[in-house]
CSV table of C-alpha atoms in Angstrom, one decimal:
chain,number,residue,atom,x,y,z
A,951,UNK,CA,-64.7,41.8,27.9
A,952,UNK,CA,-64.4,40.6,31.5
A,953,UNK,CA,-61.8,38.2,32.0
A,954,UNK,CA,-58.9,37.3,33.6
A,955,UNK,CA,-56.1,39.1,31.8
A,956,UNK,CA,-52.4,39.0,31.8
A,957,UNK,CA,-50.6,41.6,30.3
A,958,UNK,CA,-47.6,40.7,28.2
A,959,UNK,CA,-45.1,42.5,30.4
A,960,UNK,CA,-46.0,39.8,33.1
A,961,UNK,CA,-46.1,37.3,30.7
A,962,UNK,CA,-42.4,37.9,29.8
A,963,UNK,CA,-41.8,37.9,33.2
A,964,UNK,CA,-43.2,34.5,33.9
A,965,UNK,CA,-41.5,33.0,31.1
A,966,UNK,CA,-38.0,34.1,32.4
A,967,UNK,CA,-39.0,33.1,35.9
A,968,UNK,CA,-40.7,29.8,36.2
A,969,UNK,CA,-38.2,27.0,37.2
A,970,UNK,CA,-38.0,24.1,35.2
A,971,UNK,CA,-39.8,21.7,37.8
A,972,UNK,CA,-42.8,23.7,37.6
A,973,UNK,CA,-42.9,23.4,34.0
A,974,UNK,CA,-43.0,19.6,34.1
A,975,UNK,CA,-46.1,17.7,33.4
A,976,UNK,CA,-48.2,17.0,36.5
A,977,UNK,CA,-50.9,14.3,36.6
A,978,UNK,CA,-52.6,16.1,39.6
A,979,UNK,CA,-52.8,19.6,37.8
A,980,UNK,CA,-55.7,21.8,38.9
A,981,UNK,CA,-54.9,24.9,37.1
A,982,UNK,CA,-55.3,25.5,33.3
A,983,UNK,CA,-53.7,28.8,31.6
A,984,UNK,CA,-55.3,29.4,28.2
A,985,UNK,CA,-54.0,31.6,25.8
A,986,UNK,CA,-56.1,32.6,22.9
A,987,UNK,CA,-56.5,36.0,20.5
A,988,UNK,CA,-59.0,38.7,21.5
A,989,UNK,CA,-62.5,38.1,20.4
A,990,UNK,CA,-64.5,34.8,19.6
A,991,UNK,CA,-61.7,32.4,20.9
A,992,UNK,CA,-61.5,34.2,24.3
A,993,UNK,CA,-65.4,34.5,24.4
A,994,UNK,CA,-65.5,30.5,24.2
A,995,UNK,CA,-63.4,30.2,27.0
A,996,UNK,CA,-65.3,32.5,29.4
A,997,UNK,CA,-68.8,31.8,28.3
A,998,UNK,CA,-68.4,28.2,28.2
A,999,UNK,CA,-65.0,26.3,28.3
A,1000,UNK,CA,-64.0,27.9,31.7
A,1001,UNK,CA,-67.5,27.0,33.5
A,1002,UNK,CA,-66.9,23.4,32.5
A,1003,UNK,CA,-63.8,23.0,33.6
A,1004,UNK,CA,-64.5,24.2,36.8
A,1005,UNK,CA,-67.0,22.0,37.4
A,1006,UNK,CA,-64.4,19.2,37.2
A,1007,UNK,CA,-62.3,21.1,39.8
A,1008,UNK,CA,-60.0,23.2,37.7
A,1009,UNK,CA,-59.0,27.1,38.2
A,1010,UNK,CA,-58.8,28.6,34.7
A,1011,UNK,CA,-56.9,31.9,33.8
A,1012,UNK,CA,-57.3,33.5,30.5
A,1013,UNK,CA,-54.4,35.1,28.5
A,1014,UNK,CA,-55.5,37.4,25.5
A,1015,UNK,CA,-52.8,38.1,22.5
A,1016,UNK,CA,-53.0,40.5,19.7
A,1017,UNK,CA,-50.6,38.9,17.7
A,1018,UNK,CA,-49.8,35.2,16.4
A,1019,UNK,CA,-46.3,34.8,17.4
A,1020,UNK,CA,-46.2,34.8,21.1
A,1021,UNK,CA,-49.1,32.4,22.2
A,1022,UNK,CA,-46.9,29.6,20.5
A,1023,UNK,CA,-43.8,30.7,22.5
A,1024,UNK,CA,-45.3,31.3,25.8
A,1025,UNK,CA,-46.8,27.5,25.3
A,1026,UNK,CA,-43.8,26.0,24.6
A,1027,UNK,CA,-41.9,27.9,27.3
A,1028,UNK,CA,-44.5,26.9,29.8
A,1029,UNK,CA,-46.1,30.0,30.6
A,1030,UNK,CA,-49.3,28.5,29.1
A,1031,UNK,CA,-51.0,25.1,29.1
A,1032,UNK,CA,-52.8,25.4,26.0
A,1033,UNK,CA,-53.6,28.0,23.5
A,1034,UNK,CA,-56.6,28.5,20.9
A,1035,UNK,CA,-56.0,30.6,17.9
A,1036,UNK,CA,-54.4,28.9,14.6
A,1037,UNK,CA,-54.9,26.5,12.1
A,1038,UNK,CA,-53.2,23.7,11.5
A,1039,UNK,CA,-51.0,24.6,8.5
A,1040,UNK,CA,-50.0,27.7,10.5
A,1041,UNK,CA,-49.0,25.4,13.5
A,1042,UNK,CA,-47.1,22.9,11.4
A,1043,UNK,CA,-45.0,25.9,9.8
A,1044,UNK,CA,-44.4,27.5,13.0
A,1045,UNK,CA,-43.3,24.4,15.0
A,1046,UNK,CA,-41.0,23.4,12.3
A,1047,UNK,CA,-39.4,26.6,11.8
A,1048,UNK,CA,-39.0,27.1,15.7
A,1049,UNK,CA,-38.1,23.7,16.7
A,1050,UNK,CA,-41.4,23.5,18.8
A,1051,UNK,CA,-43.1,20.4,20.0
A,1052,UNK,CA,-47.0,21.5,19.9
A,1053,UNK,CA,-49.6,19.1,19.2
A,1054,UNK,CA,-53.3,20.0,17.9
A,1055,UNK,CA,-55.8,18.1,19.9
A,1056,UNK,CA,-59.1,19.2,18.8
A,1057,UNK,CA,-60.7,21.6,16.3
A,1058,UNK,CA,-63.0,24.6,17.4
A,1059,UNK,CA,-65.8,26.2,15.8
A,1060,UNK,CA,-64.0,28.9,13.5
A,1061,UNK,CA,-65.4,31.9,11.4
A,1062,UNK,CA,-65.0,30.8,7.8
A,1063,UNK,CA,-63.0,33.2,5.1
A,1064,UNK,CA,-65.5,34.4,2.7
A,1065,UNK,CA,-65.9,36.5,-0.6
A,1066,UNK,CA,-68.0,39.7,-0.1
A,1067,UNK,CA,-69.5,41.9,-2.2
A,1068,UNK,CA,-67.8,45.1,-3.2
A,1069,UNK,CA,-68.9,47.4,-6.2
A,1070,UNK,CA,-70.4,44.2,-7.6
A,1071,UNK,CA,-73.2,42.3,-5.8
A,1072,UNK,CA,-73.5,38.9,-7.2
A,1073,UNK,CA,-70.9,36.3,-8.6
A,1074,UNK,CA,-72.5,36.5,-12.0
A,1075,UNK,CA,-71.2,39.8,-12.5
A,1076,UNK,CA,-67.7,38.8,-12.2
A,1077,UNK,CA,-66.2,39.9,-15.6
A,1078,UNK,CA,-62.7,40.7,-17.0
A,1079,UNK,CA,-60.7,43.0,-14.9
A,1080,UNK,CA,-63.1,42.8,-12.1
A,1081,UNK,CA,-60.9,43.7,-8.9
A,1082,UNK,CA,-60.7,41.0,-6.0
A,1083,UNK,CA,-59.0,42.2,-3.0
A,1084,UNK,CA,-57.4,39.6,-1.0
A,1085,UNK,CA,-55.1,39.2,2.1
A,1086,UNK,CA,-51.3,40.0,1.8
A,1087,UNK,CA,-49.9,37.5,4.3
A,1088,UNK,CA,-48.8,34.2,3.1
A,1089,UNK,CA,-51.1,31.8,4.9
A,1090,UNK,CA,-54.3,34.0,4.2
A,1091,UNK,CA,-53.2,34.7,1.1
A,1092,UNK,CA,-53.2,31.0,0.0
A,1093,UNK,CA,-56.4,30.6,1.6
A,1094,UNK,CA,-58.1,33.3,-0.2
A,1095,UNK,CA,-56.3,31.5,-3.7
A,1096,UNK,CA,-57.5,28.1,-2.9
A,1097,UNK,CA,-61.2,29.6,-2.5
A,1098,UNK,CA,-61.0,31.5,-5.6
A,1099,UNK,CA,-59.9,28.0,-7.4
A,1100,UNK,CA,-62.5,26.2,-5.6
A,1101,UNK,CA,-64.8,28.8,-7.2
A,1102,UNK,CA,-63.6,28.3,-10.7
A,1103,UNK,CA,-62.3,31.7,-11.0
A,1104,UNK,CA,-58.7,30.8,-11.2
A,1105,UNK,CA,-56.5,27.6,-11.4
A,1106,UNK,CA,-53.3,27.3,-9.3
A,1107,UNK,CA,-50.2,25.5,-10.6
A,1108,UNK,CA,-50.3,21.6,-10.2
A,1109,UNK,CA,-46.6,21.2,-8.7
A,1110,UNK,CA,-46.8,23.8,-5.9
A,1111,UNK,CA,-47.8,23.3,-2.1
A,1112,UNK,CA,-51.5,24.6,-2.1
A,1113,UNK,CA,-50.8,25.8,1.3
A,1114,UNK,CA,-48.1,28.1,0.2
A,1115,UNK,CA,-49.7,29.2,-2.7
A,1116,UNK,CA,-49.0,32.9,-3.7
A,1117,UNK,CA,-50.1,35.1,-6.6
A,1118,UNK,CA,-47.3,33.8,-8.2
A,1119,UNK,CA,-48.6,30.4,-8.6
A,1120,UNK,CA,-51.5,31.2,-10.6
A,1121,UNK,CA,-51.4,29.1,-13.9
A,1122,UNK,CA,-54.7,30.6,-15.3
A,1123,UNK,CA,-57.1,33.4,-14.6
A,1124,UNK,CA,-60.2,31.7,-15.7
A,1125,UNK,CA,-62.7,34.8,-15.4
A,1126,UNK,CA,-59.8,37.6,-16.0
A,1127,UNK,CA,-59.8,39.2,-12.3
A,1128,UNK,CA,-57.5,41.6,-11.2
A,1129,UNK,CA,-56.2,40.9,-7.6
A,1130,UNK,CA,-55.5,43.4,-5.1
A,1131,UNK,CA,-53.3,42.3,-2.0
A,1132,UNK,CA,-54.1,44.3,1.2
A,1133,UNK,CA,-53.5,43.7,5.0
A,1134,UNK,CA,-56.2,41.3,6.3
A,1135,UNK,CA,-57.5,43.7,8.7
A,1136,UNK,CA,-58.3,46.3,6.1
A,1137,UNK,CA,-60.3,44.2,3.8
A,1138,UNK,CA,-63.9,44.9,5.5
A,1139,UNK,CA,-62.9,48.6,4.7
A,1140,UNK,CA,-61.8,48.0,1.2
A,1141,UNK,CA,-65.1,46.9,-0.2
A,1142,UNK,CA,-66.1,50.1,-1.5
A,1143,UNK,CA,-63.0,50.3,-3.4
A,1144,UNK,CA,-63.2,47.0,-5.4
A,1145,UNK,CA,-65.6,44.7,-6.8
A,1146,UNK,CA,-65.1,41.7,-4.6
A,1147,UNK,CA,-63.2,41.5,-1.1
A,1148,UNK,CA,-62.0,38.2,0.3
A,1149,UNK,CA,-62.5,38.6,4.0
A,1150,UNK,CA,-61.0,36.4,6.9
A,1151,UNK,CA,-63.8,35.3,9.4
A,1152,UNK,CA,-62.7,37.1,12.6
A,1153,UNK,CA,-62.3,40.3,10.7
A,1154,UNK,CA,-65.8,40.1,9.2
A,1155,UNK,CA,-67.3,39.0,12.7
A,1156,UNK,CA,-65.7,41.9,14.3
A,1157,UNK,CA,-66.8,44.6,11.8
A,1158,UNK,CA,-70.3,43.2,12.1
A,1159,UNK,CA,-70.8,41.6,8.8
A,1160,UNK,CA,-72.8,38.5,9.1
A,1161,UNK,CA,-71.4,35.3,7.1
A,1162,UNK,CA,-74.8,34.9,5.6
A,1163,UNK,CA,-73.5,37.9,3.5
A,1164,UNK,CA,-70.8,35.8,2.0
A,1165,UNK,CA,-71.6,35.2,-1.7
A,1166,UNK,CA,-69.2,32.4,-1.4
A,1167,UNK,CA,-67.8,30.6,2.0
A,1168,UNK,CA,-64.7,28.7,2.1
A,1169,UNK,CA,-65.4,25.1,2.1
A,1170,UNK,CA,-61.6,23.4,3.1
A,1171,UNK,CA,-61.5,22.5,6.5
A,1172,UNK,CA,-57.5,22.7,6.4
A,1173,UNK,CA,-58.0,26.0,8.1
A,1174,UNK,CA,-60.4,25.3,11.0
A,1175,UNK,CA,-58.5,26.3,14.2
A,1176,UNK,CA,-57.3,23.7,17.0
A,1177,UNK,CA,-56.7,23.5,20.6
A,1178,UNK,CA,-53.1,23.1,21.1
A,1179,UNK,CA,-51.0,21.7,24.0
A,1180,UNK,CA,-47.1,20.7,24.4
A,1181,UNK,CA,-46.5,17.4,23.0
A,1182,UNK,CA,-45.4,16.3,26.5
A,1183,UNK,CA,-48.8,17.2,28.0
A,1184,UNK,CA,-50.9,15.4,25.3
A,1185,UNK,CA,-51.5,12.4,27.4
A,1186,UNK,CA,-52.3,14.3,30.7
A,1187,UNK,CA,-55.7,14.0,32.3
A,1188,UNK,CA,-56.2,18.1,31.9
A,1189,UNK,CA,-55.9,17.6,28.2
A,1190,UNK,CA,-58.7,15.1,28.0
A,1191,UNK,CA,-60.9,17.3,30.2
A,1192,UNK,CA,-59.9,20.2,27.7
A,1193,UNK,CA,-61.2,18.1,24.8
A,1194,UNK,CA,-64.4,17.0,26.7
A,1195,UNK,CA,-65.0,20.8,27.4
A,1196,UNK,CA,-64.9,21.9,23.8
A,1197,UNK,CA,-66.8,19.0,22.6
A,1198,UNK,CA,-69.6,19.0,25.1
A,1199,UNK,CA,-73.3,18.9,24.2
A,1200,UNK,CA,-73.6,22.2,26.2
A,1201,UNK,CA,-70.8,23.7,24.1
A,1202,UNK,CA,-72.0,22.7,21.0
A,1203,UNK,CA,-75.3,24.0,21.7
A,1204,UNK,CA,-73.8,27.2,23.0
A,1205,UNK,CA,-71.4,27.7,19.7
A,1206,UNK,CA,-74.1,27.0,17.3
A,1207,UNK,CA,-76.4,29.8,19.0
A,1208,UNK,CA,-73.8,32.5,19.8
A,1209,UNK,CA,-71.2,31.5,16.7
A,1210,UNK,CA,-74.1,31.0,13.9
A,1211,UNK,CA,-72.7,30.3,10.3
A,1212,UNK,CA,-69.0,29.6,11.7
A,1213,UNK,CA,-67.6,26.3,10.2
A,1214,UNK,CA,-68.1,23.8,13.1
A,1215,UNK,CA,-65.5,20.7,13.9
A,1216,UNK,CA,-65.5,18.1,11.4
A,1217,UNK,CA,-66.0,15.6,14.4
A,1218,UNK,CA,-69.7,17.4,15.1
A,1219,UNK,CA,-71.0,15.9,11.6
A,1220,UNK,CA,-70.5,12.5,12.4
């Protein structure tokens, strides 16, 4: 991919060497460093957000990550000005656990989690003992279980936090399915071994699986991703310009063509 890419060793050096004065809020700020995970969110920056911000006089640098920890730490410590890779439940849990003041400011198009065919090709074929592969990490497992509940295949306990649900919180297995827990990245390759597979949007997209092939797609907006900034910066002019970039008519047109069948920000439906 063609981008300005800061390698992690350099990022670590930047975190340790930046003086506090450079990390303070600057109302005249004209350089924005954006961190994303590799893939669609990085493409959104290079293909649309960066050109928009450049028309407003900013220089934009992109840092790409392959994990979900460093983008928030880098943002909190000032090596990034903004990141885009996470949904709100993850952000809130991470920020609380680490004592960080990070604020979501606008939603972004996000590939939906979906239930895809494996050995069975339609929802009507589900039966007692049907195997359903779901992610084994806590956040995505909860997403999968909420989706299966939405489908009417299971019912979760009433007294739990649904965003932290696990397989132990299934109160009723209404279809008698058997859950198979796998790493999220393995789910696309698991389809031939199970009856159905619940696959994250990014892994479906990167594996060339069209969302249109999903037998059921996640409806909840709880897990749509956000642009995130430090709390001290949320009222800075550059943040409003970022919000404008991710909600401009040109960005909407671009996203709906480039990322067809994604879940789009709720504000776009108003």
